PDB file of C-alpha atoms in Angstrom:
ATOM      1  CA  UNK A   1       0.000   0.000   0.000  1.00 83.00           C
ATOM      2  CA  UNK A   2       1.003   3.630  -0.369  1.00 91.00           C
ATOM      3  CA  UNK A   3       3.125   4.930   2.477  1.00 96.00           C
ATOM      4  CA  UNK A   4       3.176   8.225   4.362  1.00 98.00           C
ATOM      5  CA  UNK A   5       5.430  10.895   2.855  1.00 97.00           C
ATOM      6  CA  UNK A   6       4.073  14.093   4.385  1.00 97.00           C
ATOM      7  CA  UNK A   7       4.355  14.367   8.167  1.00 98.00           C
ATOM      8  CA  UNK A   8       3.284  17.932   8.873  1.00 98.00           C
ATOM      9  CA  UNK A   9       0.122  17.756  10.987  1.00 97.00           C
ATOM     10  CA  UNK A  10       0.672  14.050  11.681  1.00 98.00           C
ATOM     11  CA  UNK A  11       0.998  12.584  15.191  1.00 98.00           C
ATOM     12  CA  UNK A  12       3.497   9.804  15.939  1.00 98.00           C
ATOM     13  CA  UNK A  13       3.934   7.785  19.147  1.00 98.00           C
ATOM     14  CA  UNK A  14       7.241   6.021  19.821  1.00 98.00           C
ATOM     15  CA  UNK A  15       7.608   3.602  22.739  1.00 98.00           C
ATOM     16  CA  UNK A  16      11.092   3.245  24.131  1.00 97.00           C
ATOM     17  CA  UNK A  17      11.522   6.595  22.422  1.00 97.00           C
ATOM     18  CA  UNK A  18      13.698   8.406  24.935  1.00 96.00           C
ATOM     19  CA  UNK A  19      16.949   6.694  23.925  1.00 94.00           C
ATOM     20  CA  UNK A  20      18.567   4.423  21.365  1.00 93.00           C
ATOM     21  CA  UNK A  21      16.730   3.445  18.194  1.00 95.00           C
ATOM     22  CA  UNK A  22      13.483   4.884  19.516  1.00 97.00           C
ATOM     23  CA  UNK A  23      15.081   8.306  19.977  1.00 97.00           C
ATOM     24  CA  UNK A  24      16.590   8.093  16.507  1.00 97.00           C
ATOM     25  CA  UNK A  25      13.141   7.397  15.069  1.00 98.00           C
ATOM     26  CA  UNK A  26      11.583  10.215  17.099  1.00 98.00           C
ATOM     27  CA  UNK A  27      14.228  12.676  15.908  1.00 98.00           C
ATOM     28  CA  UNK A  28      13.816  11.634  12.266  1.00 98.00           C
ATOM     29  CA  UNK A  29      10.039  12.007  12.431  1.00 98.00           C
ATOM     30  CA  UNK A  30      10.232  15.395  14.136  1.00 98.00           C
ATOM     31  CA  UNK A  31      12.682  16.583  11.485  1.00 98.00           C
ATOM     32  CA  UNK A  32      10.025  15.712   8.903  1.00 98.00           C
ATOM     33  CA  UNK A  33       7.452  17.846  10.717  1.00 98.00           C
ATOM     34  CA  UNK A  34       5.584  15.239  12.772  1.00 98.00           C
ATOM     35  CA  UNK A  35       4.310  15.894  16.281  1.00 98.00           C
ATOM     36  CA  UNK A  36       6.095  13.155  18.213  1.00 98.00           C
ATOM     37  CA  UNK A  37       4.989  11.738  21.550  1.00 98.00           C
ATOM     38  CA  UNK A  38       7.734   9.792  23.313  1.00 98.00           C
ATOM     39  CA  UNK A  39       6.721   6.968  25.676  1.00 98.00           C
ATOM     40  CA  UNK A  40       9.343   5.472  27.989  1.00 97.00           C
ATOM     41  CA  UNK A  41       9.777   4.113  31.512  1.00 95.00           C
ATOM     42  CA  UNK A  42      13.264   5.560  32.102  1.00 94.00           C
ATOM     43  CA  UNK A  43      12.619   8.677  34.196  1.00 95.00           C
ATOM     44  CA  UNK A  44      16.025  10.252  33.544  1.00 95.00           C
ATOM     45  CA  UNK A  45      15.747   9.718  29.796  1.00 96.00           C
ATOM     46  CA  UNK A  46      12.248  11.200  29.815  1.00 97.00           C
ATOM     47  CA  UNK A  47      13.545  14.362  31.430  1.00 98.00           C
ATOM     48  CA  UNK A  48      16.303  14.619  28.817  1.00 97.00           C
ATOM     49  CA  UNK A  49      13.882  14.443  25.885  1.00 98.00           C
ATOM     50  CA  UNK A  50      11.488  16.859  27.581  1.00 98.00           C
ATOM     51  CA  UNK A  51      14.364  19.308  27.726  1.00 98.00           C
ATOM     52  CA  UNK A  52      14.580  18.932  23.940  1.00 98.00           C
ATOM     53  CA  UNK A  53      10.952  19.943  23.607  1.00 98.00           C
ATOM     54  CA  UNK A  54       9.328  16.522  23.252  1.00 98.00           C
ATOM     55  CA  UNK A  55       6.065  15.531  24.842  1.00 98.00           C
ATOM     56  CA  UNK A  56       7.202  12.532  26.903  1.00 98.00           C
ATOM     57  CA  UNK A  57       4.811  10.271  28.799  1.00 98.00           C
ATOM     58  CA  UNK A  58       6.020   7.740  31.404  1.00 98.00           C
ATOM     59  CA  UNK A  59       4.829   4.356  30.122  1.00 98.00           C
ATOM     60  CA  UNK A  60       5.442   0.746  31.109  1.00 97.00           C
ATOM     61  CA  UNK A  61       4.655  -1.324  28.021  1.00 98.00           C
ATOM     62  CA  UNK A  62       4.314  -4.482  30.142  1.00 97.00           C
ATOM     63  CA  UNK A  63       1.320  -2.915  31.899  1.00 98.00           C
ATOM     64  CA  UNK A  64      -1.814  -2.826  29.721  1.00 98.00           C
ATOM     65  CA  UNK A  65      -3.345  -0.081  31.850  1.00 98.00           C
ATOM     66  CA  UNK A  66      -0.276   2.088  31.266  1.00 98.00           C
ATOM     67  CA  UNK A  67      -0.458   1.621  27.491  1.00 98.00           C
ATOM     68  CA  UNK A  68      -4.225   2.214  27.506  1.00 98.00           C
ATOM     69  CA  UNK A  69      -3.645   5.481  29.379  1.00 98.00           C
ATOM     70  CA  UNK A  70      -1.002   6.475  26.826  1.00 98.00           C
ATOM     71  CA  UNK A  71      -3.432   5.925  23.942  1.00 98.00           C
ATOM     72  CA  UNK A  72      -6.199   7.817  25.727  1.00 98.00           C
ATOM     73  CA  UNK A  73      -3.958  10.790  26.472  1.00 98.00           C
ATOM     74  CA  UNK A  74      -2.564  11.031  22.941  1.00 98.00           C
ATOM     75  CA  UNK A  75      -6.054  11.036  21.435  1.00 98.00           C
ATOM     76  CA  UNK A  76      -7.319  13.502  24.049  1.00 98.00           C
ATOM     77  CA  UNK A  77      -4.402  15.879  23.468  1.00 98.00           C
ATOM     78  CA  UNK A  78      -4.045  15.569  19.697  1.00 98.00           C
ATOM     79  CA  UNK A  79      -7.324  14.126  18.438  1.00 98.00           C
ATOM     80  CA  UNK A  80      -5.590  11.550  16.242  1.00 98.00           C
ATOM     81  CA  UNK A  81      -2.805   8.992  15.909  1.00 98.00           C
ATOM     82  CA  UNK A  82      -1.056   8.577  12.555  1.00 98.00           C
ATOM     83  CA  UNK A  83       1.838   6.333  13.537  1.00 98.00           C
ATOM     84  CA  UNK A  84       2.634   3.960  16.376  1.00 98.00           C
ATOM     85  CA  UNK A  85       6.185   2.688  16.736  1.00 98.00           C
ATOM     86  CA  UNK A  86       6.304  -0.290  19.118  1.00 98.00           C
ATOM     87  CA  UNK A  87      10.011  -0.089  19.839  1.00 97.00           C
ATOM     88  CA  UNK A  88      10.566  -0.657  23.595  1.00 95.00           C
ATOM     89  CA  UNK A  89      12.694  -3.746  24.178  1.00 94.00           C
ATOM     90  CA  UNK A  90      15.316  -5.493  26.303  1.00 92.00           C
ATOM     91  CA  UNK A  91      18.107  -7.890  25.355  1.00 86.00           C
ATOM     92  CA  UNK A  92      20.097  -9.430  28.219  1.00 87.00           C
ATOM     93  CA  UNK A  93      21.911 -12.734  27.849  1.00 88.00           C
ATOM     94  CA  UNK A  94      21.843 -16.232  29.346  1.00 92.00           C
ATOM     95  CA  UNK A  95      21.935 -19.789  28.030  1.00 92.00           C
ATOM     96  CA  UNK A  96      18.566 -21.514  28.200  1.00 95.00           C
ATOM     97  CA  UNK A  97      19.897 -23.754  30.978  1.00 95.00           C
ATOM     98  CA  UNK A  98      20.540 -20.696  33.162  1.00 94.00           C
ATOM     99  CA  UNK A  99      17.194 -18.966  32.660  1.00 94.00           C
ATOM    100  CA  UNK A 100      14.509 -18.824  35.296  1.00 94.00           C
ATOM    101  CA  UNK A 101      10.842 -18.786  34.348  1.00 94.00           C
ATOM    102  CA  UNK A 102      10.782 -15.218  35.652  1.00 92.00           C
ATOM    103  CA  UNK A 103      13.477 -14.342  33.091  1.00 93.00           C
ATOM    104  CA  UNK A 104      11.382 -15.755  30.264  1.00 95.00           C
ATOM    105  CA  UNK A 105       8.277 -13.909  31.444  1.00 95.00           C
ATOM    106  CA  UNK A 106      10.056 -10.565  31.773  1.00 94.00           C
ATOM    107  CA  UNK A 107      11.711 -10.575  28.329  1.00 95.00           C
ATOM    108  CA  UNK A 108       8.515 -11.769  26.640  1.00 97.00           C
ATOM    109  CA  UNK A 109       6.415  -9.253  28.575  1.00 97.00           C
ATOM    110  CA  UNK A 110       8.575  -6.369  27.344  1.00 97.00           C
ATOM    111  CA  UNK A 111       9.489  -7.452  23.822  1.00 97.00           C
ATOM    112  CA  UNK A 112       6.325  -9.277  22.766  1.00 98.00           C
ATOM    113  CA  UNK A 113       3.466  -8.311  25.066  1.00 98.00           C
ATOM    114  CA  UNK A 114       4.631  -4.691  24.935  1.00 98.00           C
ATOM    115  CA  UNK A 115       3.935  -4.820  21.197  1.00 98.00           C
ATOM    116  CA  UNK A 116       0.655  -6.671  21.746  1.00 98.00           C
ATOM    117  CA  UNK A 117      -0.488  -4.004  24.191  1.00 98.00           C
ATOM    118  CA  UNK A 118       0.409  -1.271  21.712  1.00 98.00           C
ATOM    119  CA  UNK A 119      -1.482  -3.021  18.922  1.00 98.00           C
ATOM    120  CA  UNK A 120      -4.510  -3.654  21.118  1.00 98.00           C
ATOM    121  CA  UNK A 121      -4.971  -0.124  22.390  1.00 98.00           C
ATOM    122  CA  UNK A 122      -3.820   1.917  19.392  1.00 98.00           C
ATOM    123  CA  UNK A 123      -5.136  -0.101  16.455  1.00 98.00           C
ATOM    124  CA  UNK A 124      -8.710   1.223  16.729  1.00 98.00           C
ATOM    125  CA  UNK A 125      -7.385   4.794  16.528  1.00 98.00           C
ATOM    126  CA  UNK A 126      -5.151   3.975  13.556  1.00 98.00           C
ATOM    127  CA  UNK A 127      -8.025   2.294  11.696  1.00 98.00           C
ATOM    128  CA  UNK A 128     -10.308   5.258  12.433  1.00 98.00           C
ATOM    129  CA  UNK A 129      -7.814   7.755  10.986  1.00 98.00           C
ATOM    130  CA  UNK A 130      -9.429   9.155   7.815  1.00 97.00           C
ATOM    131  CA  UNK A 131      -6.031  10.051   6.351  1.00 97.00           C
ATOM    132  CA  UNK A 132      -4.532   6.564   6.710  1.00 97.00           C
ATOM    133  CA  UNK A 133      -2.054   5.462   9.336  1.00 98.00           C
ATOM    134  CA  UNK A 134       0.955   3.239   9.982  1.00 98.00           C
ATOM    135  CA  UNK A 135       2.541   0.966  12.586  1.00 98.00           C
ATOM    136  CA  UNK A 136       6.193  -0.008  12.979  1.00 98.00           C
ATOM    137  CA  UNK A 137       7.141  -2.941  15.213  1.00 98.00           C
ATOM    138  CA  UNK A 138      10.790  -3.461  16.141  1.00 97.00           C
ATOM    139  CA  UNK A 139      11.960  -7.032  15.574  1.00 97.00           C
ATOM    140  CA  UNK A 140      15.656  -7.894  15.098  1.00 93.00           C
ATOM    141  CA  UNK A 141      18.180  -9.305  12.637  1.00 90.00           C
ATOM    142  CA  UNK A 142      18.872 -11.914  15.330  1.00 88.00           C
ATOM    143  CA  UNK A 143      15.649 -13.575  14.240  1.00 86.00           C
ATOM    144  CA  UNK A 144      17.627 -14.817  11.203  1.00 87.00           C
ATOM    145  CA  UNK A 145      20.931 -15.934  12.720  1.00 82.00           C
ATOM    146  CA  UNK A 146      19.824 -16.938  16.248  1.00 82.00           C
ATOM    147  CA  UNK A 147      22.917 -16.150  18.374  1.00 85.00           C
ATOM    148  CA  UNK A 148      23.458 -18.500  21.344  1.00 90.00           C
ATOM    149  CA  UNK A 149      22.501 -17.019  24.708  1.00 92.00           C
ATOM    150  CA  UNK A 150      19.502 -15.058  23.494  1.00 92.00           C
ATOM    151  CA  UNK A 151      16.635 -17.544  23.319  1.00 95.00           C
ATOM    152  CA  UNK A 152      13.973 -15.294  24.936  1.00 95.00           C
ATOM    153  CA  UNK A 153      15.109 -12.305  22.891  1.00 95.00           C
ATOM    154  CA  UNK A 154      15.148 -14.172  19.574  1.00 95.00           C
ATOM    155  CA  UNK A 155      11.852 -15.908  20.337  1.00 97.00           C
ATOM    156  CA  UNK A 156      10.196 -12.585  21.152  1.00 98.00           C
ATOM    157  CA  UNK A 157      11.534 -10.874  18.043  1.00 97.00           C
ATOM    158  CA  UNK A 158      10.501 -13.735  15.750  1.00 97.00           C
ATOM    159  CA  UNK A 159       7.032 -13.475  17.283  1.00 98.00           C
ATOM    160  CA  UNK A 160       6.963  -9.722  16.664  1.00 98.00           C
ATOM    161  CA  UNK A 161       7.767 -10.314  13.000  1.00 97.00           C
ATOM    162  CA  UNK A 162       5.016 -12.922  12.731  1.00 98.00           C
ATOM    163  CA  UNK A 163       2.511 -10.674  14.472  1.00 98.00           C
ATOM    164  CA  UNK A 164       3.416  -7.781  12.165  1.00 98.00           C
ATOM    165  CA  UNK A 165       3.052  -9.745   8.941  1.00 98.00           C
ATOM    166  CA  UNK A 166      -0.236 -11.322  10.025  1.00 98.00           C
ATOM    167  CA  UNK A 167      -1.664  -7.979  11.090  1.00 98.00           C
ATOM    168  CA  UNK A 168      -0.605  -6.388   7.807  1.00 98.00           C
ATOM    169  CA  UNK A 169      -2.357  -9.159   5.862  1.00 98.00           C
ATOM    170  CA  UNK A 170      -5.537  -8.787   7.922  1.00 98.00           C
ATOM    171  CA  UNK A 171      -5.634  -5.016   7.528  1.00 98.00           C
ATOM    172  CA  UNK A 172      -5.145  -5.315   3.770  1.00 97.00           C
ATOM    173  CA  UNK A 173      -7.837  -8.002   3.489  1.00 98.00           C
ATOM    174  CA  UNK A 174     -10.288  -5.802   5.388  1.00 98.00           C
ATOM    175  CA  UNK A 175      -9.532  -2.802   3.193  1.00 97.00           C
ATOM    176  CA  UNK A 176      -8.116  -0.640   5.991  1.00 98.00           C
ATOM    177  CA  UNK A 177      -5.684   2.106   5.064  1.00 98.00           C
ATOM    178  CA  UNK A 178      -3.194   1.128   7.768  1.00 98.00           C
ATOM    179  CA  UNK A 179       0.253  -0.180   6.913  1.00 98.00           C
ATOM    180  CA  UNK A 180       2.617  -2.229   9.055  1.00 98.00           C
ATOM    181  CA  UNK A 181       6.410  -2.379   8.889  1.00 98.00           C
ATOM    182  CA  UNK A 182       8.574  -4.919  10.718  1.00 98.00           C
ATOM    183  CA  UNK A 183      11.875  -3.224  11.591  1.00 97.00           C
ATOM    184  CA  UNK A 184      14.929  -5.484  11.793  1.00 95.00           C
ATOM    185  CA  UNK A 185      17.877  -3.607  13.339  1.00 92.00           C
ATOM    186  CA  UNK A 186      21.408  -4.932  13.188  1.00 84.00           C
ATOM    187  CA  UNK A 187      24.395  -3.320  14.906  1.00 72.00           C
ATOM    188  CA  UNK A 188      23.003  -0.005  16.164  1.00 79.00           C
ATOM    189  CA  UNK A 189      24.698   1.899  18.988  1.00 74.00           C
ATOM    190  CA  UNK A 190      22.121   1.835  21.799  1.00 63.00           C
ATOM    191  CA  UNK A 191      21.934   1.169  25.544  1.00 62.00           C
ATOM    192  CA  UNK A 192      20.283  -2.256  25.146  1.00 56.00           C
ATOM    193  CA  UNK A 193      23.400  -3.619  26.870  1.00 57.00           C
ATOM    194  CA  UNK A 194      21.989  -2.024  30.046  1.00 59.00           C
ATOM    195  CA  UNK A 195      18.594  -3.749  29.860  1.00 61.00           C
ATOM    196  CA  UNK A 196      18.630  -5.134  33.397  1.00 59.00           C
ATOM    197  CA  UNK A 197      18.347  -1.649  34.874  1.00 65.00           C
ATOM    198  CA  UNK A 198      14.655  -1.888  33.972  1.00 68.00           C
ATOM    199  CA  UNK A 199      14.025  -5.372  35.368  1.00 68.00           C
ATOM    200  CA  UNK A 200      11.805  -4.949  38.435  1.00 71.00           C
ATOM    201  CA  UNK A 201      13.088  -6.463  41.675  1.00 66.00           C
ATOM    202  CA  UNK A 202       9.739  -8.176  42.058  1.00 66.00           C
ATOM    203  CA  UNK A 203      10.525 -10.282  38.973  1.00 69.00           C
ATOM    204  CA  UNK A 204      12.487 -12.670  41.202  1.00 66.00           C
ATOM    205  CA  UNK A 205      15.675 -14.673  40.754  1.00 71.00           C
ATOM    206  CA  UNK A 206      17.497 -14.229  37.457  1.00 76.00           C
ATOM    207  CA  UNK A 207      20.184 -15.902  35.414  1.00 72.00           C
ATOM    208  CA  UNK A 208      20.391 -12.996  32.961  1.00 78.00           C
ATOM    209  CA  UNK A 209      23.390 -10.735  32.507  1.00 78.00           C
ATOM    210  CA  UNK A 210      23.673  -7.539  30.505  1.00 69.00           C
ATOM    211  CA  UNK A 211      25.542  -8.001  27.252  1.00 66.00           C
ATOM    212  CA  UNK A 212      25.425  -6.125  23.977  1.00 60.00           C
ATOM    213  CA  UNK A 213      24.285  -8.631  21.377  1.00 54.00           C
ATOM    214  CA  UNK A 214      25.925  -6.513  18.698  1.00 52.00           C
ATOM    215  CA  UNK A 215      29.378  -6.960  20.293  1.00 56.00           C
ATOM    216  CA  UNK A 216      29.642 -10.082  18.171  1.00 54.00           C
ATOM    217  CA  UNK A 217      30.002  -7.739  15.203  1.00 51.00           C
ATOM    218  CA  UNK A 218      33.660  -6.691  15.202  1.00 51.00           C
ATOM    219  CA  UNK A 219      33.634  -4.773  11.919  1.00 53.00           C
ATOM    220  CA  UNK A 220      33.442  -1.102  12.906  1.00 54.00           C
ATOM    221  CA  UNK A 221      32.001  -0.330   9.493  1.00 58.00           C
ATOM    222  CA  UNK A 222      28.885  -2.346  10.358  1.00 74.00           C
ATOM    223  CA  UNK A 223      27.872  -0.067  13.214  1.00 79.00           C
ATOM    224  CA  UNK A 224      25.383   2.733  12.676  1.00 85.00           C
ATOM    225  CA  UNK A 225      23.891   5.345  14.976  1.00 90.00           C
ATOM    226  CA  UNK A 226      20.270   5.655  16.061  1.00 92.00           C
ATOM    227  CA  UNK A 227      19.874   8.641  13.742  1.00 94.00           C
ATOM    228  CA  UNK A 228      20.662   6.466  10.732  1.00 94.00           C
ATOM    229  CA  UNK A 229      18.196   3.840  11.928  1.00 94.00           C
ATOM    230  CA  UNK A 230      15.565   6.551  12.297  1.00 97.00           C
ATOM    231  CA  UNK A 231      16.108   7.749   8.737  1.00 97.00           C
ATOM    232  CA  UNK A 232      15.691   4.180   7.481  1.00 96.00           C
ATOM    233  CA  UNK A 233      12.352   3.869   9.271  1.00 98.00           C
ATOM    234  CA  UNK A 234      11.036   7.134   7.823  1.00 98.00           C
ATOM    235  CA  UNK A 235      12.100   5.994   4.348  1.00 97.00           C
ATOM    236  CA  UNK A 236      10.468   2.575   4.802  1.00 98.00           C
ATOM    237  CA  UNK A 237       7.160   4.171   5.782  1.00 98.00           C
ATOM    238  CA  UNK A 238       7.344   6.554   2.816  1.00 98.00           C
ATOM    239  CA  UNK A 239       7.915   3.594   0.497  1.00 97.00           C
ATOM    240  CA  UNK A 240       5.140   1.529   2.084  1.00 97.00           C
ATOM    241  CA  UNK A 241       7.605  -1.250   2.908  1.00 97.00           C
ATOM    242  CA  UNK A 242       6.537  -4.339   4.834  1.00 97.00           C
ATOM    243  CA  UNK A 243      10.134  -4.794   6.087  1.00 96.00           C
ATOM    244  CA  UNK A 244      12.847  -2.325   7.089  1.00 96.00           C
ATOM    245  CA  UNK A 245      16.461  -3.459   7.500  1.00 93.00           C
ATOM    246  CA  UNK A 246      19.177  -1.286   8.992  1.00 89.00           C
ATOM    247  CA  UNK A 247      21.890  -3.576   7.611  1.00 86.00           C
ATOM    248  CA  UNK A 248      21.173  -4.895   4.117  1.00 84.00           C
ATOM    249  CA  UNK A 249      24.794  -6.037   4.078  1.00 82.00           C
ATOM    250  CA  UNK A 250      23.697  -8.882   6.370  1.00 80.00           C
ATOM    251  CA  UNK A 251      21.633 -10.354   3.552  1.00 81.00           C
ATOM    252  CA  UNK A 252      23.923 -13.386   3.590  1.00 81.00           C
ATOM    253  CA  UNK A 253      22.677 -14.335   7.070  1.00 75.00           C
ATOM    254  CA  UNK A 254      19.089 -14.193   5.867  1.00 81.00           C
ATOM    255  CA  UNK A 255      19.846 -16.183   2.733  1.00 86.00           C
ATOM    256  CA  UNK A 256      21.684 -18.837   4.753  1.00 83.00           C
ATOM    257  CA  UNK A 257      18.651 -19.289   6.990  1.00 81.00           C
ATOM    258  CA  UNK A 258      16.316 -19.801   4.072  1.00 83.00           C
ATOM    259  CA  UNK A 259      18.745 -22.079   2.245  1.00 89.00           C
ATOM    260  CA  UNK A 260      18.534 -24.348   5.260  1.00 84.00           C
ATOM    261  CA  UNK A 261      14.744 -24.186   5.211  1.00 85.00           C
ATOM    262  CA  UNK A 262      14.660 -24.906   1.480  1.00 88.00           C
ATOM    263  CA  UNK A 263      17.006 -27.874   1.867  1.00 91.00           C
ATOM    264  CA  UNK A 264      14.858 -29.337   4.638  1.00 90.00           C
ATOM    265  CA  UNK A 265      11.666 -28.889   2.627  1.00 91.00           C
ATOM    266  CA  UNK A 266      13.122 -30.704  -0.396  1.00 91.00           C
ATOM    267  CA  UNK A 267      13.785 -33.740   1.793  1.00 89.00           C
ATOM    268  CA  UNK A 268      10.048 -33.941   2.549  1.00 88.00           C
ATOM    269  CA  UNK A 269       8.843 -33.204  -0.977  1.00 77.00           C
TER     270      UNK A 269
END
C-alpha cells in the first residue's frame, strides 16, 4: 500500500523513544514535521527528551493499563494517531539452561506483550484515521541468525515479525488504510546492553546478565547510529515497505537461513 510521505500535521507515538533506536526514530520524524509523543519508563531519559521539547509520557509497556492510558492521552491531546512505533525492548543474555521462568516472562512481557499491548490499544485509533495510518514494530536481525545465549530475545523478536506480517495481511484483506512495517535492526549503537536496569526487583531470581548482542560484530564499518536507523524507518514508511532493515549487508545471514529451510523442505517433498 502507499506509504506516508508528508508528516506535517501528523501525530506519531514512539515507545522506548527516549533513547537508542526509539530516539533516533523520534528525531527523524520530528525533522520531517511530525508531532512526536515519546513513551518510555526511564525517568532520567524522559527528562532529557522533555528538555529537547518533546512531549514525553512515562509508560510501562508491560502494563496494559499504562499503554491504555497512553493511547487515551494522545487522542485527548491531539485528536488523532497517525503512527505507532512499538520499539521498547530489552536484550540481556543467558543460556537456556541458566534462565529462570521469571526471566522468560520478563523478556517476553517487554518485547512481545509490549507490542501486543500497543497493537490492542492503538489499532482502533489507527483504523479510524481518515487520512490513513501506519505501525512499525521493532523485531531484530537476530531472528535470522539466532545467536546463542539469546533464546527469549530471539523468540520474542521472531514473534513480533510474525505478528506484524499477520496484522498487515488482515488489515489489507479488510480494506483498511493502515500499513505495518517490521523493523529489523542490526548493529546499532544503543543502551540495550543495560537492559537489566529496567528489570523490576519483584521479577524474582534471574540468570540474565547484561551483554550487547551486537558486540559479536567486530567490523566497525557495520555499526550505525540511532539517527541512521531513524532515517531508514522514515524511508520505509514513505515507500510503504513491509520490512525495514538497517543492515542490508547482512543479507547473507538471511539467505543462509532460508537455504537451510529450502534444503529441509526438499527432503520432505
